[in-house]
Tab-separated table of C-alpha atoms and ligand atoms in Angstrom:
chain	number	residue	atom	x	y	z
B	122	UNK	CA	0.000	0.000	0.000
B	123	UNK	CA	1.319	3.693	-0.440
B	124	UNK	CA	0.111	7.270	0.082
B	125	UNK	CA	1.462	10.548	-1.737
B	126	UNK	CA	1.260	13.203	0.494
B	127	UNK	CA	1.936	17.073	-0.376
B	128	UNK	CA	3.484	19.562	1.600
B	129	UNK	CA	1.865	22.607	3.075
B	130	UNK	CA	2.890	26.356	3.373
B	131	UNK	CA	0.983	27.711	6.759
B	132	UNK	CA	-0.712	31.218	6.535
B	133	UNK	CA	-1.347	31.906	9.616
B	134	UNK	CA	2.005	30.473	11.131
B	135	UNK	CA	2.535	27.505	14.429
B	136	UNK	CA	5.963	28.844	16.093
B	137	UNK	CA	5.972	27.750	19.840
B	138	UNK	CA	4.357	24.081	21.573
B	139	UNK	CA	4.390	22.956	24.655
B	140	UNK	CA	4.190	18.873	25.234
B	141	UNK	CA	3.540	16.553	23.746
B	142	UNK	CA	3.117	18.657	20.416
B	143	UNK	CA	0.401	20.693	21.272
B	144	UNK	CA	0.461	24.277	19.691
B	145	UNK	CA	0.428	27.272	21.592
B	146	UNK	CA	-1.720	29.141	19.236
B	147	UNK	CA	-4.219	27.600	15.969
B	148	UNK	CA	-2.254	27.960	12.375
B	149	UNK	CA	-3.983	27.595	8.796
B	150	UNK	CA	-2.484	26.256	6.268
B	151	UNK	CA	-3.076	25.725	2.422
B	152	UNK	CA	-2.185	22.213	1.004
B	153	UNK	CA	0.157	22.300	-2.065
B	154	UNK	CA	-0.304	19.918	-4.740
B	155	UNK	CA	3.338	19.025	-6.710
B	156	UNK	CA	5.845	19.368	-3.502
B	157	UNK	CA	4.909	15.534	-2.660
B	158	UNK	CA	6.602	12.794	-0.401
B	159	UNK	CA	5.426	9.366	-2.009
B	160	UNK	CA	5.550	6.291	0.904
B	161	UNK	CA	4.904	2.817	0.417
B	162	UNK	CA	4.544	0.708	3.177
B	163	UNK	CA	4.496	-3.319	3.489
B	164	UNK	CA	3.565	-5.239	6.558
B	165	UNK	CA	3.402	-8.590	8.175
B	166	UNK	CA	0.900	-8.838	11.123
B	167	UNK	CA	1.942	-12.048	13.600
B	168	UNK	CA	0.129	-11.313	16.714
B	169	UNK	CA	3.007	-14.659	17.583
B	170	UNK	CA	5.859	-11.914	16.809
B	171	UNK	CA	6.772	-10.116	19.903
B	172	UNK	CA	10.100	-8.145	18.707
B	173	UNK	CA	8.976	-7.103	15.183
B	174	UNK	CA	11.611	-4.363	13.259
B	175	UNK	CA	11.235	-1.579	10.845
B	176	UNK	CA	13.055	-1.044	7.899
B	177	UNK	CA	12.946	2.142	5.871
B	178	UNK	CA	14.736	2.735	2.721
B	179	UNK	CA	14.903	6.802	1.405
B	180	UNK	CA	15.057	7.306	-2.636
B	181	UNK	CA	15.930	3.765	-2.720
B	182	UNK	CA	19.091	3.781	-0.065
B	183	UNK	CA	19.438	3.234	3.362
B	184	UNK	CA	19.507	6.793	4.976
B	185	UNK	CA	20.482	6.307	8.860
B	186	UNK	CA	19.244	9.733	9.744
B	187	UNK	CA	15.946	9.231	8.673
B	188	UNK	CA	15.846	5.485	9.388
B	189	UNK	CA	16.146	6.123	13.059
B	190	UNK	CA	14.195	9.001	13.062
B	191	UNK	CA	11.139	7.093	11.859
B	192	UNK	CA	11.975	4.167	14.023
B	193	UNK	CA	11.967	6.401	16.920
B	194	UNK	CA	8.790	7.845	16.008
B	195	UNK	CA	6.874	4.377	15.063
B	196	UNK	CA	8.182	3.369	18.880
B	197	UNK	CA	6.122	6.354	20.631
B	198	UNK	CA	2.853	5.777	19.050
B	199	UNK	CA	2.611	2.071	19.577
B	200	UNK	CA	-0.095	2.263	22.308
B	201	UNK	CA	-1.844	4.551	19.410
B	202	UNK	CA	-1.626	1.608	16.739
B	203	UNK	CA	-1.788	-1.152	19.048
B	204	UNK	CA	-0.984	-3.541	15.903
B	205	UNK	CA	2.060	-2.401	15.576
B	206	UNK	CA	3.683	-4.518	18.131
B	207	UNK	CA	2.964	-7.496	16.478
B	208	UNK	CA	3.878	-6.085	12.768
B	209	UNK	CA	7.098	-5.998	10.630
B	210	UNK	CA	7.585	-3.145	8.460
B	211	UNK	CA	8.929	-1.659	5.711
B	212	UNK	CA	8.287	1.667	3.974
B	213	UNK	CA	9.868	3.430	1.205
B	214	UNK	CA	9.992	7.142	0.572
B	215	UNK	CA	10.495	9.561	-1.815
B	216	UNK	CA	10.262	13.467	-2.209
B	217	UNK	CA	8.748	14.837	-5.902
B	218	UNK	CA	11.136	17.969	-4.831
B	219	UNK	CA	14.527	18.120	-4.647
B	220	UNK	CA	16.287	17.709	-1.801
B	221	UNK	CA	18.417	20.543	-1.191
B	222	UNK	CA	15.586	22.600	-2.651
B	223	UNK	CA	14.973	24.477	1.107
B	224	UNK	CA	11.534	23.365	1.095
B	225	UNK	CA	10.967	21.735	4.302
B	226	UNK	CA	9.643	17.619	3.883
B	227	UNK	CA	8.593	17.322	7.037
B	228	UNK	CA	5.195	17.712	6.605
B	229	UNK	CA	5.087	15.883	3.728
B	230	UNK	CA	6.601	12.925	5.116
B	231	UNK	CA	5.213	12.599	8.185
B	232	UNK	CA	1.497	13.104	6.622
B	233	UNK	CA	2.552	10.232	3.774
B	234	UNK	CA	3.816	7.910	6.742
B	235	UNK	CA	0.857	8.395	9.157
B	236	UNK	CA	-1.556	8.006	6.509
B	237	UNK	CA	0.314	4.817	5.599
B	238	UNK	CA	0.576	3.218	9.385
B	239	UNK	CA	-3.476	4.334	9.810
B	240	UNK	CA	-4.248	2.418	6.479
B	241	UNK	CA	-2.104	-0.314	7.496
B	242	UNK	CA	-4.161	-0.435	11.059
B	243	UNK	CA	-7.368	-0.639	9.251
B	244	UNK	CA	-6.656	-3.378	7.137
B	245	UNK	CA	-5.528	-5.437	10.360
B	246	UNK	CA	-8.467	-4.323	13.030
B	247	UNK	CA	-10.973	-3.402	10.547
B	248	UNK	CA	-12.740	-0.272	9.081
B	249	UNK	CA	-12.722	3.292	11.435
B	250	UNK	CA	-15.907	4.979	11.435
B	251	UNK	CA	-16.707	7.773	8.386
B	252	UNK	CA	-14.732	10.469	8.805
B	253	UNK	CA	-12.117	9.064	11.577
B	254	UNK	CA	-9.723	7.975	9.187
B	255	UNK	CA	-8.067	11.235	8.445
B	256	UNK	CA	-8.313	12.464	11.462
B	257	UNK	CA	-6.267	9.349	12.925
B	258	UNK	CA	-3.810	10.454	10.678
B	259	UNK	CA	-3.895	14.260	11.354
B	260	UNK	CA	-3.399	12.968	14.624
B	261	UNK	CA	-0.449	10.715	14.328
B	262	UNK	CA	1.409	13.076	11.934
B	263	UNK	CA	0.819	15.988	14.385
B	264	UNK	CA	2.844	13.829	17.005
B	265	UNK	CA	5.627	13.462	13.375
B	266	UNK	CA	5.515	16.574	13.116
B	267	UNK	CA	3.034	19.638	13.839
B	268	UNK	CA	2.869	21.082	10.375
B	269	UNK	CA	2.241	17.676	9.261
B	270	UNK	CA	-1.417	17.316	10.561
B	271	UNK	CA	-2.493	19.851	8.465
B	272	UNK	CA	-0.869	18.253	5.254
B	273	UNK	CA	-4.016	15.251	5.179
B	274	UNK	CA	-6.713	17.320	4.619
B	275	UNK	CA	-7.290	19.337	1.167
B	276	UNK	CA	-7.023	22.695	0.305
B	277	UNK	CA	-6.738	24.962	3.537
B	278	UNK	CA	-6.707	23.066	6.736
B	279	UNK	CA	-6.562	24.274	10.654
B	280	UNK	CA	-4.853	22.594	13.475
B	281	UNK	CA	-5.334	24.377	16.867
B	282	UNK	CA	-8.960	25.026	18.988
B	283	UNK	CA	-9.785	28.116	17.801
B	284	UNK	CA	-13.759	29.676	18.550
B	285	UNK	CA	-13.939	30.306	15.053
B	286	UNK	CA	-14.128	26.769	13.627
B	287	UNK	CA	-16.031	24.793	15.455
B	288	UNK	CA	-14.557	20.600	15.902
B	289	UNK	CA	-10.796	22.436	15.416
B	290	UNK	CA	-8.603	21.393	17.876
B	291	UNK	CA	-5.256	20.728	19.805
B	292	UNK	CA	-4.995	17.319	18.596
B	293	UNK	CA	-5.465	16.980	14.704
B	294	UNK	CA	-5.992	19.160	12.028
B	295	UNK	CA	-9.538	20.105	10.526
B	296	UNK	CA	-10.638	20.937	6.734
B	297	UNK	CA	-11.279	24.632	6.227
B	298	UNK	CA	-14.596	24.541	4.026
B	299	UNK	CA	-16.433	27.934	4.025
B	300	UNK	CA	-13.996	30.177	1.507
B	301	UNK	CA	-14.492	32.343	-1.160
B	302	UNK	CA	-14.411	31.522	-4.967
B	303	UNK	CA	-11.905	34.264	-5.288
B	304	UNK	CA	-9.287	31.813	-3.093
B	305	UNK	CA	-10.303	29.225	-4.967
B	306	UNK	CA	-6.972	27.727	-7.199
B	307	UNK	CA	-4.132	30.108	-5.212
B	308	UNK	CA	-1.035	29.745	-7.129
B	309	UNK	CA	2.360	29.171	-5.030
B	310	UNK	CA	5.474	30.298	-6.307
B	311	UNK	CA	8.250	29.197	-4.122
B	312	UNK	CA	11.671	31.221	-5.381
B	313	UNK	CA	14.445	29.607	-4.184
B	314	UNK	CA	17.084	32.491	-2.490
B	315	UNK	CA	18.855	29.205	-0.731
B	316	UNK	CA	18.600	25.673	-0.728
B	317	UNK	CA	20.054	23.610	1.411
B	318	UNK	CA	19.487	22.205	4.757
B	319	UNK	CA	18.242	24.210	7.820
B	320	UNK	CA	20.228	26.478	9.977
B	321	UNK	CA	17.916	26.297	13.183
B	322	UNK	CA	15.880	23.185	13.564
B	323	UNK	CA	12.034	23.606	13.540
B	324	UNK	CA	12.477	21.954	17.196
B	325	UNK	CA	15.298	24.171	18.205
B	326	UNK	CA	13.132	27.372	17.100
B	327	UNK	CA	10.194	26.330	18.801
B	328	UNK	CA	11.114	26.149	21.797
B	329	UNK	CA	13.369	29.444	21.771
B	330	UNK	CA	9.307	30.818	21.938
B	331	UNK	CA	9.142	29.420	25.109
B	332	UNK	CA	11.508	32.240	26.176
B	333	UNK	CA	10.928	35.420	24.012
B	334	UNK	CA	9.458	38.059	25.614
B	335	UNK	CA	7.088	38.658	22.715
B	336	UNK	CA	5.860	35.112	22.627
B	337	UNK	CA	2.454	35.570	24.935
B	338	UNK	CA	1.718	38.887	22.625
B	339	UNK	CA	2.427	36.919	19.495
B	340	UNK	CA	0.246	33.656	20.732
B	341	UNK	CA	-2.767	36.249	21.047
B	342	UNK	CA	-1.928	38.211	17.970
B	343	UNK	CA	-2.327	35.002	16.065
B	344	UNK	CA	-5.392	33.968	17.442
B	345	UNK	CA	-6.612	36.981	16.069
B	346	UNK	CA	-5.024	37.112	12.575
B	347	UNK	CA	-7.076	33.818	12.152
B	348	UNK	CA	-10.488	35.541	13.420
B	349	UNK	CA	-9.757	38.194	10.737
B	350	UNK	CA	-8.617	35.560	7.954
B	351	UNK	CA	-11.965	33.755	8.527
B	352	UNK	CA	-13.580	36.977	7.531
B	353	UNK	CA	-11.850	37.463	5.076
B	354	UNK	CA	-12.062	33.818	3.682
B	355	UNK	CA	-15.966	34.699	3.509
B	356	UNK	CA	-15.948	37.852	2.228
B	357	UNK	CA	-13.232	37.316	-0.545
B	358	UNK	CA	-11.218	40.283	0.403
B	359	UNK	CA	-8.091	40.044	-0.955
B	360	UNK	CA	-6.502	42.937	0.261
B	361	UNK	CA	-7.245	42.238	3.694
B	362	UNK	CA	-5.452	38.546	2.860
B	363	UNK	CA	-2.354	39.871	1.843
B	364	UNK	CA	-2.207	42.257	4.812
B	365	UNK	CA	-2.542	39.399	6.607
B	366	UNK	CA	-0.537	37.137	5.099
B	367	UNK	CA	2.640	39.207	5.219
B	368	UNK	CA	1.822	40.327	8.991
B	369	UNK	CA	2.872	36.609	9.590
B	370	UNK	CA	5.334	36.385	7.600
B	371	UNK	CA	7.329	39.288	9.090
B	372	UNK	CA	5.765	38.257	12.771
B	373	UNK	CA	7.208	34.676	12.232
B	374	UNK	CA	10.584	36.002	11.393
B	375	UNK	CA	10.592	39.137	13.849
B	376	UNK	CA	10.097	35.789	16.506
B	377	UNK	CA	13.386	34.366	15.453
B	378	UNK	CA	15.164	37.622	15.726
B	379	UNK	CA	13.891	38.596	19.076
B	380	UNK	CA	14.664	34.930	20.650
B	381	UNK	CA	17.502	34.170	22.966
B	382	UNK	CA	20.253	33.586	20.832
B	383	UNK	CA	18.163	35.581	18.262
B	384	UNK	CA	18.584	34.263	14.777
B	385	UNK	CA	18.037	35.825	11.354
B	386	UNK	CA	16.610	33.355	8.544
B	387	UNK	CA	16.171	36.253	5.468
B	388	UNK	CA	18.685	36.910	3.404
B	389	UNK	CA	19.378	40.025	0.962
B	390	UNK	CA	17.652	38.177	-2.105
B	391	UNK	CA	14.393	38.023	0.876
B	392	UNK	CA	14.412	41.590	1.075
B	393	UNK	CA	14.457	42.662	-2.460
B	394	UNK	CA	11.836	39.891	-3.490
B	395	UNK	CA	9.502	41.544	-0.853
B	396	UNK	CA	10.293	44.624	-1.663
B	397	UNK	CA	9.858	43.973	-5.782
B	398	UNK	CA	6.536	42.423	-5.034
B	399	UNK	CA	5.324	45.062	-3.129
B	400	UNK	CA	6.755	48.241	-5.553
B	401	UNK	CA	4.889	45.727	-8.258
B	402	UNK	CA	1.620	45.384	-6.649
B	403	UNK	CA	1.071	48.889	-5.940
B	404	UNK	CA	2.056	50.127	-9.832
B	405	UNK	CA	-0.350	47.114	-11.362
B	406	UNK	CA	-3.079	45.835	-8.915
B	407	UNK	CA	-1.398	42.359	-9.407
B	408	UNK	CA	-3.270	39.980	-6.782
B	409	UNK	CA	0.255	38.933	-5.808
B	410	UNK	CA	1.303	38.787	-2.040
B	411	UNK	CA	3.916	37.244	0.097
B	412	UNK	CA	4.665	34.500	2.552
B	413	UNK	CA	7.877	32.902	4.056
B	414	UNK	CA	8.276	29.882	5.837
B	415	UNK	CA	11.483	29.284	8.536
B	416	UNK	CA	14.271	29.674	5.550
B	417	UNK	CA	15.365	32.623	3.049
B	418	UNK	CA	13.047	31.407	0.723
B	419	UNK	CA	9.873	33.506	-0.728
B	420	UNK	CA	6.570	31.917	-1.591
B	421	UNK	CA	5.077	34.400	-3.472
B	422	UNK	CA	0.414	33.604	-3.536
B	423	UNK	CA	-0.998	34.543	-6.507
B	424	UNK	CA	-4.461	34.555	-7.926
B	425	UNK	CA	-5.221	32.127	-10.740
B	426	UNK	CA	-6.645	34.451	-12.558
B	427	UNK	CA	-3.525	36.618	-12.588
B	428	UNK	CA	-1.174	34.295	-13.276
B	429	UNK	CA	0.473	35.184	-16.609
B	430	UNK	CA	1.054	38.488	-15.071
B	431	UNK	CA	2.409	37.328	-11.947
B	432	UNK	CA	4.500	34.846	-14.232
B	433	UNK	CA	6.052	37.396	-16.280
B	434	UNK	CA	6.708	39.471	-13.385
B	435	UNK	CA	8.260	36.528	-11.664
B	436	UNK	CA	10.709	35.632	-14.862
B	437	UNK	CA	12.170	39.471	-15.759
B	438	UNK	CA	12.418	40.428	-12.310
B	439	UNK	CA	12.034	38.027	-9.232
B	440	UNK	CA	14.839	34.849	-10.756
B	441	UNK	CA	17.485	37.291	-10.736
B	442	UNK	CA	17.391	37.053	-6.673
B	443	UNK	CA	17.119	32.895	-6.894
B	444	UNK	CA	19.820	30.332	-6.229
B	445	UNK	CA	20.835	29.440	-9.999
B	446	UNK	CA	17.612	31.022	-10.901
B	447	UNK	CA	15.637	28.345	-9.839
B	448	UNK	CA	11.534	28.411	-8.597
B	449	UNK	CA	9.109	25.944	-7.757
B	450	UNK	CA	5.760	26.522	-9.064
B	451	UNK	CA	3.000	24.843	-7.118
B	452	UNK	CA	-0.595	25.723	-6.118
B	453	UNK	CA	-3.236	24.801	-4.150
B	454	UNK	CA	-4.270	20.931	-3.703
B	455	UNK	CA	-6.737	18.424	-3.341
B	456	UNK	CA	-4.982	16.578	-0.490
B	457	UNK	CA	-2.784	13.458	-0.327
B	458	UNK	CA	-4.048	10.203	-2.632
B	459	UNK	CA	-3.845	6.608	-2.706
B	460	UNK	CA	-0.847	4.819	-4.981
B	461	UNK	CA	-1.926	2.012	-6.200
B	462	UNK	CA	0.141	-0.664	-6.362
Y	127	DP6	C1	7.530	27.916	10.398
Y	127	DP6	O1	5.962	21.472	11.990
Y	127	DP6	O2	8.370	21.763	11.323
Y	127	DP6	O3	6.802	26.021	9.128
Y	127	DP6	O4	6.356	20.204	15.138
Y	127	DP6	O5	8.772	20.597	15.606
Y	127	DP6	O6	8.081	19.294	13.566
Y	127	DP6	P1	7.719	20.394	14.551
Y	127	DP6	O7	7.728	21.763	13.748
Y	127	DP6	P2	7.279	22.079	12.280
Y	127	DP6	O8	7.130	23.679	12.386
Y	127	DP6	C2	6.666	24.405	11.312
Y	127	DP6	C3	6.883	25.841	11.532
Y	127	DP6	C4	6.585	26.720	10.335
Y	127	DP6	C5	5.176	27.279	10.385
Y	127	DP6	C6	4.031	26.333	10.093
Y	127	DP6	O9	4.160	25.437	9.242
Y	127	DP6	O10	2.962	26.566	10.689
C-alpha cells in the first residue's frame, strides 16, 4: 500500500508548543499539490511476533538519519496503533522535490507515513468509522511533526482550537470549508534564495518561543489574525489577505530575531523579493502577495486568474534574486491520494 502526500505552506504560522506537540496558538495552512513525499509501506501482522523491526529505505538507499528518526517515532505511538507490536515493516519514501531545494519535507513525510501506518491499522483491526480515518492520521502526523497534521486534509486546513471553527482542535488538524471563490486555485510560487538544509531546527526554534518576551503577545496576535482571515475567507477580500498574510510572515521572522540567541533566517535576495513584489503590486493591482516559511526562501500567492502576469513578473524580475535562478511553481491541492500498487 502507499500514500502521496503534499506539503503545506501555513498562513497563519505555528511557532511555539508545549508537550507533547500541542500548539500554543491555531495555524492555517493551504495544502500544495506538486511538492509531494510518495511512501509505500508493506507489513506482516503475527500477533506470535513479539520483537517485530522496521526497515525504511529513502530514494531507494538506506539513509540512517531518517531510518532512526522514523523508528523512533513508530516506537512512541505504539499504544496509538496497538498492531504495531505485532507487525514488521517496511516503507519506502520519496520526495517529488529536490532535496536541497529548502523546502521543508517534514510535513510531507510525516502526513505520507501516518496516513500509511493508519491504512495499514485498518486493514488489520478493521474499518474506522466515516470520517475518523483522516483524522487518525492528522493525529499521528501531528505527534511526526506539527505542520504535518495539516498536510491530510485538502485545500486549507486548521490545526489548533480556535472559537472560530467549530470541531478544530489541539490534537489533529480540521478541513477549512467555508472560503471564497476568489481563493479558490491560489497559485504558489516558491523562489528559491537558498537551498540547502536548515540552519535552526524547527524543534530548536520552537522552543526558543518558550523564552521570548514577545511570545504571549504573538500567541494572542495570532489567534486573532485567524479571526480576521476567517472573515476574510468569507468575504473574498483580498486585500485584507495579503495584509494578513505578510503580517505573519514578518511576525514569524521578527520571533526568530527577538529569541535568545536571536537568529536571522532572510537573506538580501528576501528583502528585495519583498520589496519587488510590493513596488509591483502597488504600480499594477497584481493579486500577488507574500509568505515565508522558517528559511530565506519567498513563496510568493498569486491569484489564478492573474497568473500570466504574476508569471512574467516573476521571470524578468524576481529569478534574478534565486539560487541558480531556480523556482518551484506549485498551487493549491486536493490533499494526499492513494498509490496504487
Ligand atoms: C515555520 O511542523 O516543522 O513552518 O512540530 O517541531 O516538527 P515540529 O515543527 P514544524 O514547524 C513548522 C513551523 C513553520 C510554520 C508552520 O508550518 O505553521
Amino acid at each position: 500500500m502507499g500514500w502521496s502526500c503534499p506539503s503545506n505552506i501555513a498562513l497563519i504560522k505555528y511557532w511555539g508548543k508545549r508537550p507533547v506537540q500541542i500548539p500554543m496558538n491555531p495555524s492555517l495552512s493551504m495544502t500544495l499539490n506538486e511538492a509531494r513525499t510518495k511512501t509505500r509501506l508493506e507489513f506482516d501482522y503475527n500477533p506470535a511476533n513479539h520483537n517485530p523491526t522496521v526497515g525504511f529505505l529513502f530514494e531507494g538507499k538506506k539513509t540512517p538519519a531518517f531510518e532512526d528518526r522514523i523508528i523512533k517515532f513508530i516506537k512512541s505511538i505504539d499504544t496509538l496503533i496497538p498492531s504495531l507490536a505485532h507487525t514488521t515493516i517496511h516503507i519506502e519514501s520519496e520526495n517529488t522535490f529536490p532535496h536541497s531545494s529548502g523546502i521543508a519535507s517534514s510535513a510531507s513525510s510525516m502526513g505520507a507515513l501516518a496516513l500509511c501506518l493508519v491504512q495499514m491499522e485498518e486493514k488489520i483491526m478493521g474499518p474506522f468509522p466515516p470520517g475518523k480515518f483522516l483524522q487518525k492520521a492528522s493525529f499521528i502526523a501531528r505527534l511526526g511533526s506539527g505542520s504535518a497534521s495539516r498536510s491530510v486534509y485538502p485545500y486549507f486546513a486548521v490545526w489548533g482550537a480556535t472559537e472560530n471553527w467549530a470541531g478544530s482542535n489541539d490534537e489533529y488538524a480540521f478541513p477549512v470549508k467555508d472560503y471564497h471563490e476568489k481563493f479558490h486555485q491560489l497559485r504558489n510560487t516558491i523562489l528559491i534564495v537558498e537551498s540547502g538544509k536548515k540552519k535552526i531546527s524547527s524543534s530548536t526554534g520552537h522552543s526558543l518561543m518558550d523564552s521570548n518576551p514577545f511570545s504571549n503577545t504573538r500567541f494572542i496576535q495570532a489567534r486573532s489574525n485567524l479571526s480576521k482571515l476567517k472573515t476574510v475567507f468569507n468575504e473574498g477580500d483580498w486585500d485584507g489577505f495579503i495584509r494578513l498574510i505578510e503580517l505573519e510572515a514578518f511576525t514569524l521572522h521578527a520571533m526568530m530575531m527577538t529569541s535568545q540567541p536571536g537568529f536571522m533566517l532572510m537573506q538580501p535576495g528576501t528583502l528585495s523579493i519583498i520589496e519587488k513584489v510590493r513596488e509591483f503590486r502597488n504600480d499594477t493591482g497584481c493579486r500577488i502577495g507574500f509568505t515565508l516559511d522558517a528559511g530565506a526562501n519567498v513563496h510568493l500567492l498569486h491569484a489564478s486568474a492573474d497568473a500570466d502576469l504574476a508569471d512574467r513578473f516573476i521571470t524578468s524580475d524576481l529569478v534574478q534574486f534565486c539560487e541558480d535562478g531556480r523556482i518551484i511553481k506549485d498551487q493549491m491541492g486536493d490533499g494526499p491520494s492513494r498509490i496504487k500498487t
